[in-house]
Coordinates of C-alpha atoms in Angstrom, one line a residue:
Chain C
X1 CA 14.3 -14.6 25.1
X2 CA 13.6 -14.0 28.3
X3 CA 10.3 -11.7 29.7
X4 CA 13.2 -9.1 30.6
X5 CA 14.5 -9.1 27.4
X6 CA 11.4 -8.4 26.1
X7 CA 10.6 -5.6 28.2
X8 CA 13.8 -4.5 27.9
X9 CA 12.9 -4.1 23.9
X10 CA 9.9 -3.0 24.9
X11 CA 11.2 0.5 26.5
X12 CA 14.2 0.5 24.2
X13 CA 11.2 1.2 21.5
X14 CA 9.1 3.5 24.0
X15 CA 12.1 5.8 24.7
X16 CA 13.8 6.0 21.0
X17 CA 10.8 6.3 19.2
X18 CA 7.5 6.3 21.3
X19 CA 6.8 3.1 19.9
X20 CA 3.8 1.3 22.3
X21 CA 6.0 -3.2 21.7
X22 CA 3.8 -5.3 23.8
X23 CA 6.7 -7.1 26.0
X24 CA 3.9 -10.0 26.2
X25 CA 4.0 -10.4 22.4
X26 CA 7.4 -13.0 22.6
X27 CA 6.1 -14.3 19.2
X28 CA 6.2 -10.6 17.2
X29 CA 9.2 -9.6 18.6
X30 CA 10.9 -12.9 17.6
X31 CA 9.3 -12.8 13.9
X32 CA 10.8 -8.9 13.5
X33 CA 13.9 -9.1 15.0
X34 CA 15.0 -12.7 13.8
X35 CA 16.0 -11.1 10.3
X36 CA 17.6 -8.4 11.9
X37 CA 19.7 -10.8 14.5
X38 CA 20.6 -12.9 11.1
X39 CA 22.1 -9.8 9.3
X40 CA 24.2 -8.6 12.4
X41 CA 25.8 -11.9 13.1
X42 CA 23.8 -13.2 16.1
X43 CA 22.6 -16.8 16.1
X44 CA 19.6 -16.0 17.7
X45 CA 17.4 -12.8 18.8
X46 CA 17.8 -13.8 22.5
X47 CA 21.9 -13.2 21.8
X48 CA 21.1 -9.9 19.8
X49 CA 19.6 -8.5 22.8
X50 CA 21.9 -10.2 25.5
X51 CA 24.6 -7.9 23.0
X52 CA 22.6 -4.6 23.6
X53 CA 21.7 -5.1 27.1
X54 CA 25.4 -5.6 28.3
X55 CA 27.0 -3.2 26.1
X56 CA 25.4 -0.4 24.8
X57 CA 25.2 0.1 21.1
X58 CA 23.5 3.1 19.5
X59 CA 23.6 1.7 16.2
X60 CA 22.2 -1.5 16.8
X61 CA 19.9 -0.3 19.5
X62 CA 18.3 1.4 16.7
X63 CA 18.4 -1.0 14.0
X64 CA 16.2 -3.0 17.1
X65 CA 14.1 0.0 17.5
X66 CA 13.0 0.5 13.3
X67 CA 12.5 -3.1 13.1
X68 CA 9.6 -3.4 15.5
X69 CA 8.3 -0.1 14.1
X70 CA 4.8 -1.4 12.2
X71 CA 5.7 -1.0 8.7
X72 CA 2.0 -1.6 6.7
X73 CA 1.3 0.2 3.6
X74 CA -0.3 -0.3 -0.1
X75 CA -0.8 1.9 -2.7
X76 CA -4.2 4.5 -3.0
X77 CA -4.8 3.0 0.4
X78 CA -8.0 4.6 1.3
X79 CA -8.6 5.5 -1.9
X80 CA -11.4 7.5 -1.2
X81 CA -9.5 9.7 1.5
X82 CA -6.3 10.4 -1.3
X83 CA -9.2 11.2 -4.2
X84 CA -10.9 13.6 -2.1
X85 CA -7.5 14.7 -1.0
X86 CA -6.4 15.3 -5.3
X87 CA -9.7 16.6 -6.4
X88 CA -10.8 19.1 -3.7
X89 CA -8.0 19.7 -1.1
X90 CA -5.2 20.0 -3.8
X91 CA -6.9 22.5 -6.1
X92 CA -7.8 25.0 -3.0
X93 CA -4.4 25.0 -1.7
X94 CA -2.9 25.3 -5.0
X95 CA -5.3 28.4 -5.8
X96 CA -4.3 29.8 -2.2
X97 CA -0.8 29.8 -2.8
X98 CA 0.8 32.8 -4.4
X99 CA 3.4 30.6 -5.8
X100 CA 0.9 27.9 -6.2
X101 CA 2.8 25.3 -4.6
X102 CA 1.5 22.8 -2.5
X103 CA 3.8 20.4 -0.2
X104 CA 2.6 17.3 0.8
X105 CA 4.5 15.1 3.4
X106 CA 3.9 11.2 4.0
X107 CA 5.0 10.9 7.5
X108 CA 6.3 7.1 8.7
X109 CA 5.9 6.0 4.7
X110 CA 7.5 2.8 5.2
X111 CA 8.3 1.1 1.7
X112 CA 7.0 4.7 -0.1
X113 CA 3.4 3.3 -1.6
X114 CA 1.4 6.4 0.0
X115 CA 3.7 8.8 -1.6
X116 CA 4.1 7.1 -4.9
X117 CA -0.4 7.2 -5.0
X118 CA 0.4 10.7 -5.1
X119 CA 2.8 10.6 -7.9
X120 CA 0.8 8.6 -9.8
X121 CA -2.1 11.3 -9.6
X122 CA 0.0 13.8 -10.1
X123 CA 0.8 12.0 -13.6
X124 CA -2.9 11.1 -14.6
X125 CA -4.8 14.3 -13.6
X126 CA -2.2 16.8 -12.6
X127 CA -2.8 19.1 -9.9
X128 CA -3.1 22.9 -11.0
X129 CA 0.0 24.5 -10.0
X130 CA 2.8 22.6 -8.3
X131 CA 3.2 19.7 -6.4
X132 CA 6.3 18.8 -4.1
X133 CA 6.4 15.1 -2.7
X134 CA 8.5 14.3 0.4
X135 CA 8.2 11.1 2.4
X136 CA 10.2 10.2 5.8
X137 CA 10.4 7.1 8.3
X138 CA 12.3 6.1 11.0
X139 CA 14.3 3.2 9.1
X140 CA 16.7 4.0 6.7
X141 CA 16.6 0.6 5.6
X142 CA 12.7 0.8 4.4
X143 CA 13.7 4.2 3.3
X144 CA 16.1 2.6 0.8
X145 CA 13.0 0.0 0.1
X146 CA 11.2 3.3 -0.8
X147 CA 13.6 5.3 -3.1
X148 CA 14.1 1.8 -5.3
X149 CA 10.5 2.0 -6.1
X150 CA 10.8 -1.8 -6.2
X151 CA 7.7 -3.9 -5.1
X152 CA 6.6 -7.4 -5.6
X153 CA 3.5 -8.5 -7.3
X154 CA 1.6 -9.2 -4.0
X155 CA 2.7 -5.6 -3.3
X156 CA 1.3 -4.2 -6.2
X157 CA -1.7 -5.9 -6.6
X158 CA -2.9 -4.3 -3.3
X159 CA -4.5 -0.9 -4.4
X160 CA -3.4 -0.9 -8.0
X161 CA -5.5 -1.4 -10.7
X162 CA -4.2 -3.4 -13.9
X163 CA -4.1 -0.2 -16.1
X164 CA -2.3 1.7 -13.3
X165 CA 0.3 -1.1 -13.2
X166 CA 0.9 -1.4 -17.1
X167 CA 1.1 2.6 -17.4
X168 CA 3.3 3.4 -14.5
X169 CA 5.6 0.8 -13.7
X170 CA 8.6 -1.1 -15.6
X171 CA 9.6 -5.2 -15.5
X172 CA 12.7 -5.4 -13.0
X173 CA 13.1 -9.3 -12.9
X174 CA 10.9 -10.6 -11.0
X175 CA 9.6 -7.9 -9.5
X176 CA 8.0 -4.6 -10.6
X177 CA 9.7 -1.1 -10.3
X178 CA 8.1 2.1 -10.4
X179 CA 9.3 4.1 -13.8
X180 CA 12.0 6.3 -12.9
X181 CA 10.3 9.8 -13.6
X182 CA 7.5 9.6 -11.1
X183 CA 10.3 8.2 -8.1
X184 CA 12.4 11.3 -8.7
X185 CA 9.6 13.1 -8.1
X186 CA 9.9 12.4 -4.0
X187 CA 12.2 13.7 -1.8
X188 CA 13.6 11.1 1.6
X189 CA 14.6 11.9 4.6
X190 CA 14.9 9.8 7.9
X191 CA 13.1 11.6 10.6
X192 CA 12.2 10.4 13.7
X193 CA 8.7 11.8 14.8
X194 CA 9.8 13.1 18.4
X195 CA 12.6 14.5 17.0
X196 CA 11.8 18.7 17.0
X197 CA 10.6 18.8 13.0
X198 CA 11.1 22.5 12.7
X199 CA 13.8 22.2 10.3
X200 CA 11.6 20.7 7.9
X201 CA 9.7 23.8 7.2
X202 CA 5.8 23.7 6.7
X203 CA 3.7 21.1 4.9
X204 CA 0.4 21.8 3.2
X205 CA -0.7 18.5 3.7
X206 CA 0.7 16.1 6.0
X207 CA -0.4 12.6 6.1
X208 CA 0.4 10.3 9.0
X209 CA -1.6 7.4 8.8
X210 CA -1.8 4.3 11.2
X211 CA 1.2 5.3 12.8
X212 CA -0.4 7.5 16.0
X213 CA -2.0 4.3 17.1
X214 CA 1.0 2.1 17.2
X215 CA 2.5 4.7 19.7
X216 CA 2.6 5.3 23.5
X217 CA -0.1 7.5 24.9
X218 CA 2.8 10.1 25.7
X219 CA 4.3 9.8 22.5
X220 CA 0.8 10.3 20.5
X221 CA 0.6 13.5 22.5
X222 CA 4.2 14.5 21.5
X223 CA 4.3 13.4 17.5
X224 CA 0.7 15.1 17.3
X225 CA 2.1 18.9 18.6
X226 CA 4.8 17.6 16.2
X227 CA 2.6 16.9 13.2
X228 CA 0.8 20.2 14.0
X229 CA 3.8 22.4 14.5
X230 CA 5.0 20.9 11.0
X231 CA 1.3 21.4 9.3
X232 CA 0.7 25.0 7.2
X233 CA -1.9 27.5 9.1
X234 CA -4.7 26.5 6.1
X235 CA -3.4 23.0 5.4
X236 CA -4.7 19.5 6.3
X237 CA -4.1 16.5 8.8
X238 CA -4.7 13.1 7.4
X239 CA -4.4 10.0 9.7
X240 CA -5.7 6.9 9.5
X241 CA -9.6 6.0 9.4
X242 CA -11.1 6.1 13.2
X243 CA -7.5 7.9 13.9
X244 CA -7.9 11.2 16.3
X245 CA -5.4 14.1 17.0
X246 CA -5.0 15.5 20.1
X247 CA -4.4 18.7 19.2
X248 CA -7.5 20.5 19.8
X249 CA -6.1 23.0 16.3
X250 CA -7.4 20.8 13.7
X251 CA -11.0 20.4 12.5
X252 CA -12.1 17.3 11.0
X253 CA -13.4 17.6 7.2
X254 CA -16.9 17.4 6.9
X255 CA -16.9 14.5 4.4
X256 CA -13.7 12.4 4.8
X257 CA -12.7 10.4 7.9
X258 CA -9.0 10.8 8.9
X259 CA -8.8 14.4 7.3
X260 CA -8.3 16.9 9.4
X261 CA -7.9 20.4 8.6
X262 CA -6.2 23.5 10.4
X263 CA -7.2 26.2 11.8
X264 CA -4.9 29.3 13.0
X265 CA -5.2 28.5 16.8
X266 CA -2.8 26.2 17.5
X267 CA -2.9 24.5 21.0
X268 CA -2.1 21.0 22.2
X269 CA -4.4 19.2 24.5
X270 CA -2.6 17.7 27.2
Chain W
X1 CA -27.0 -14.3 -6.9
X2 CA -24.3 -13.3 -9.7
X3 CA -22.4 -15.7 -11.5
X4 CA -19.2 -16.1 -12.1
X5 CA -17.3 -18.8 -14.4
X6 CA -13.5 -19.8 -13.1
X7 CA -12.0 -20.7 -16.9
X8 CA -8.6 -22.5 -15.5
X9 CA -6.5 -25.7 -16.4
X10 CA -5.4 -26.2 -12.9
X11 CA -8.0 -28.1 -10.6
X12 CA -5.8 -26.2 -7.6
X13 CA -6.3 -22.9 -9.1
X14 CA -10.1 -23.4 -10.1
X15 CA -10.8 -24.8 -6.8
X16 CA -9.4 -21.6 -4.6
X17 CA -10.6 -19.3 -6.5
X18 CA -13.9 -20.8 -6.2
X19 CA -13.7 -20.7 -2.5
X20 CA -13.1 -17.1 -2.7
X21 CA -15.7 -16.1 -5.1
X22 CA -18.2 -17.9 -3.4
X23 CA -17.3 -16.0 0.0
X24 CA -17.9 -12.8 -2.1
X25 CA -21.3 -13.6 -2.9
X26 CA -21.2 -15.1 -6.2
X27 CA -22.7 -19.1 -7.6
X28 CA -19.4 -20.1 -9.3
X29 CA -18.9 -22.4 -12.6
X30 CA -16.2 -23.9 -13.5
X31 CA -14.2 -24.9 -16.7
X32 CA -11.4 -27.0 -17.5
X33 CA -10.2 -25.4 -20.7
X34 CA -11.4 -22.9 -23.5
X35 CA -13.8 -25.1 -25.3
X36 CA -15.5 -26.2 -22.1
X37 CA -15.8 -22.5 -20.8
X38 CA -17.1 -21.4 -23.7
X39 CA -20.1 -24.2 -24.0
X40 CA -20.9 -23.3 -20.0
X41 CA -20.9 -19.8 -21.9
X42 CA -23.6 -20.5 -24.3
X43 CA -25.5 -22.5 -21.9
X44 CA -25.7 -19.4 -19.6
X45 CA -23.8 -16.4 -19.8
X46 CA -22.2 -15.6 -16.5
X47 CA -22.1 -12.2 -15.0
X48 CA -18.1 -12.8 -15.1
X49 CA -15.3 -14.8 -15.8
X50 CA -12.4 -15.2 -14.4
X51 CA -9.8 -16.7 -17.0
X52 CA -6.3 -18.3 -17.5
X53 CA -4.2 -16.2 -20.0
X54 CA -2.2 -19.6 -20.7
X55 CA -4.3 -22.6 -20.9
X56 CA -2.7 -25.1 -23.7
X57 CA -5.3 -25.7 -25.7
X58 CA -6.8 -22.4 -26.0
X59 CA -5.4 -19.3 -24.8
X60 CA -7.5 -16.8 -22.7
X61 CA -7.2 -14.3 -25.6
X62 CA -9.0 -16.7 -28.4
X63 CA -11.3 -17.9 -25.6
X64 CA -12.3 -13.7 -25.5
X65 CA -12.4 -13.6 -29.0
X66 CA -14.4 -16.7 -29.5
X67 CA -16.7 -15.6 -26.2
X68 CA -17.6 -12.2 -27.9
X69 CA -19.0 -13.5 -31.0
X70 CA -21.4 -15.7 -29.1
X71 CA -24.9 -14.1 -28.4
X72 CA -24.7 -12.3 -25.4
X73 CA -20.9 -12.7 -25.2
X74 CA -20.3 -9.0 -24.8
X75 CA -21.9 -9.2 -22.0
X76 CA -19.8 -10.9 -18.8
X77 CA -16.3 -8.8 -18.0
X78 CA -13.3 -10.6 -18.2
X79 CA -10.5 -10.6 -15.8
X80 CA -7.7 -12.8 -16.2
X81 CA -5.6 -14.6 -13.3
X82 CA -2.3 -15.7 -14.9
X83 CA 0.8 -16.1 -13.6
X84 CA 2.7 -13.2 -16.0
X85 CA 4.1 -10.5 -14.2
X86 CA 5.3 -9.1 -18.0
X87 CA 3.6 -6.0 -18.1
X88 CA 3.6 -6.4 -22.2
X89 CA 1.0 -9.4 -21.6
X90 CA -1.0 -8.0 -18.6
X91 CA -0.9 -5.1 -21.1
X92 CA -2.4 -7.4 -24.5
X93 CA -4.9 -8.6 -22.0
X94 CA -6.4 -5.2 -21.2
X95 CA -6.6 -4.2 -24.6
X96 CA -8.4 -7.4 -25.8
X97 CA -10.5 -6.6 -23.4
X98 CA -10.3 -8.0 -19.7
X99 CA -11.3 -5.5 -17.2
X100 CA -8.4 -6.2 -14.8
X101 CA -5.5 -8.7 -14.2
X102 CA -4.8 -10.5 -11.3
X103 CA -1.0 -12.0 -10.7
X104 CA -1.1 -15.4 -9.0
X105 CA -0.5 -16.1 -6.7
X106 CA -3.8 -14.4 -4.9
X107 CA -5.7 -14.2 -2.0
X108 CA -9.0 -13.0 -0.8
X109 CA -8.2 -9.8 -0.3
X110 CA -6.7 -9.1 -3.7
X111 CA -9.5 -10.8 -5.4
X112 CA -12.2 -8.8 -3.7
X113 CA -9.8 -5.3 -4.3
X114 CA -9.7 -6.0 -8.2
X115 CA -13.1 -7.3 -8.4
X116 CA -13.9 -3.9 -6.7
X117 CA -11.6 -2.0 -9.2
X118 CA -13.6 -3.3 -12.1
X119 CA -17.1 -2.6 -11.1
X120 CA -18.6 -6.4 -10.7
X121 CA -18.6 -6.0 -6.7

């Protein structure tokens, strides 16, 4: 690959999806997009991109673009942020809500292990009222990761205690799936954070962790009006520990890094 | 300083984990087999022991039994480092005892998350 390639990649990823690819980094792109150059039929990356810069291909453009999204997760990652988050947050927005409902959204979930903490909860100590689980990304193909519920053992060993593991999950060969109950329990979509989010209605709580800072300044100013737009007038902000919003609406819990909660005035610094 | 006695067949095994556990703070033992583990046992009781499920000799569960009728044997947790992903084992385990269970293979961060998880860190 040559340096143009790279920053070729590199605004390919800034203009679909905000994403901040270091065209320096020759060795990360290579690593993410050698798989992806495999499955499409290139013999190398340097031919994958040769394909997309002399013939424009929406499809694989964007296959590109989701590979070099970061895709880091683990289960009750955190884990003090999600147990203030099921003990304290929960329970108020529950007894707020006439219909005692409370939506919780894991925005840029990757392989689903944030939303699937929640599940979990939800089974050990459930939450007074009800509890709706949705969880979005960019990549289909980690979506379809997700909604399998499949994970290895390295994967589960991060953040999950034995006793978690033995009561929630199920022997699927050699790796381990989460039972079936607790995945129906989420609901998937592909959304792509710039994208106007309107459509998805409010969330109570919103949680977009680590994914702000892997953005480009312009695009962490857009995905946070987003994220607030999306975010109900009482509910909360989560991102990732020493993560900040830049819309000046939210109010950062007293006790919790990386929770952030809403107030009524919503305006987005510049 | 806490102690901490690596029960494991495997020299390989014995010797990473000791690696680890001495980077976490702790003076590590260690212990070929069951009957070994358990005379380092009576000669000092460690703080915790981190034990092969499927040693030939003497199988981490009868090593637990045998450690908790020992004076002072109820005393160090137990968390066993096999390589069964069968949940109906990692299962056995926790309910003869061990405080968690780590899959091998491991690394430093896992070890220091269930070690964490089961209150010896």
């Amino acid at each position: 690959m040559t340096p143009e390639d790279r920053e070729f990649l590199a605004e390919l990823c800034a203009e679909r999806a905000g994403l901040r690819v270091d065209p320096e980094k020759a060795y990360l792109i290579e690593s993410r997009l050698a798989p992806v150059a495999r499955r499409e039929g290139f013999a190398a990356v340097a031919e994958l991109v040769k394909a997309l810069r002399e013939a424009p291909d929406e499809r694989l453009a964007m296959v590109c673009v989701e590979a070099m999204a970061p895709s880091e997760t683990g289960f009750f990652r955190d884990r003090a942020v999600l147990e203030h988050l099921w003990r304290k947050v929960v329970p108020d927005l529950a007894r707020r809500r006439p219909d005692g409902v409370v939506r919780i959204w894991s925005a840029g979930c990757a392989t689903g292990q944030e939303i699937y903490s929640f599940a979990m909860l939800q089974a050990e100590a459930p939450a007074p009222g009800k509890v709706e689980l949705f969880a979005s990304d960019l990549s289909e193909r980690l979506l379809d990761r997700a909604r399998l519920g499949l994970y290895t053992s390295f994967e589960v060993q991060r953040g999950l205690s034995a006793r978690r593991l033995t009561r929630h999950f199920e022997n699927r060969d050699d790796n381990l799936q989460l039972a079936k109950p607790l995945r129906q329990q989420v609901r998937w979509r592909q959304v792509n954070l710039l994208d106007d989010l309107a459509a998805l209605g409010a969330f109570d709580i919103v949680l977009c962790r680590y994914v702000l800072g892997g953005l480009t300044p312009a695009a962490r100013v857009r995905v946070a009006e987003r994220l607030a737009g999306a975010v109900a007038a009482d509910g909360v902000l989560v991102l990732g520990a020493g993560e900040e919003t830049s819309a000046s609406s939210f109010m950062p819990d007293s006790e919790v890094r990386g929770v952030f909660h809403h107030t009524r005035d919503i305006r987005v610094a510049a | 300083m806490k102690t901490c006695l690596v029960v494991d067949d495997s020299r390989v095994v014995r010797k990473v984990a000791r690696r680890l556990l001495e980077d976490l703070g702790f003076a590590v033992a260690e212990a070929a087999d069951g009957s070994e583990g358990l005379a380092w046992c009576r000669a000092m009781m460690p703080d915790l022991i981190l034990l092969d499920p499927a040693m030939p000799l003497m199988s981490g569960i009868e090593f637990m039994r045998r450690l908790r009728l020992e004076p002072g044997g109820r005393g160090p947790k137990v968390i066993f480092c096999g390589a069964e992903i069968n949940l109906d084992r990692i299962r056995e385990a926790l309910d003869a005892g061990a405080v968690e269970y780590i899959i091998k293979p491991f690394d430093g961060d896992i070890v220091a998350e269930k070690l964490a998880m089961a209150g010896v860190t």
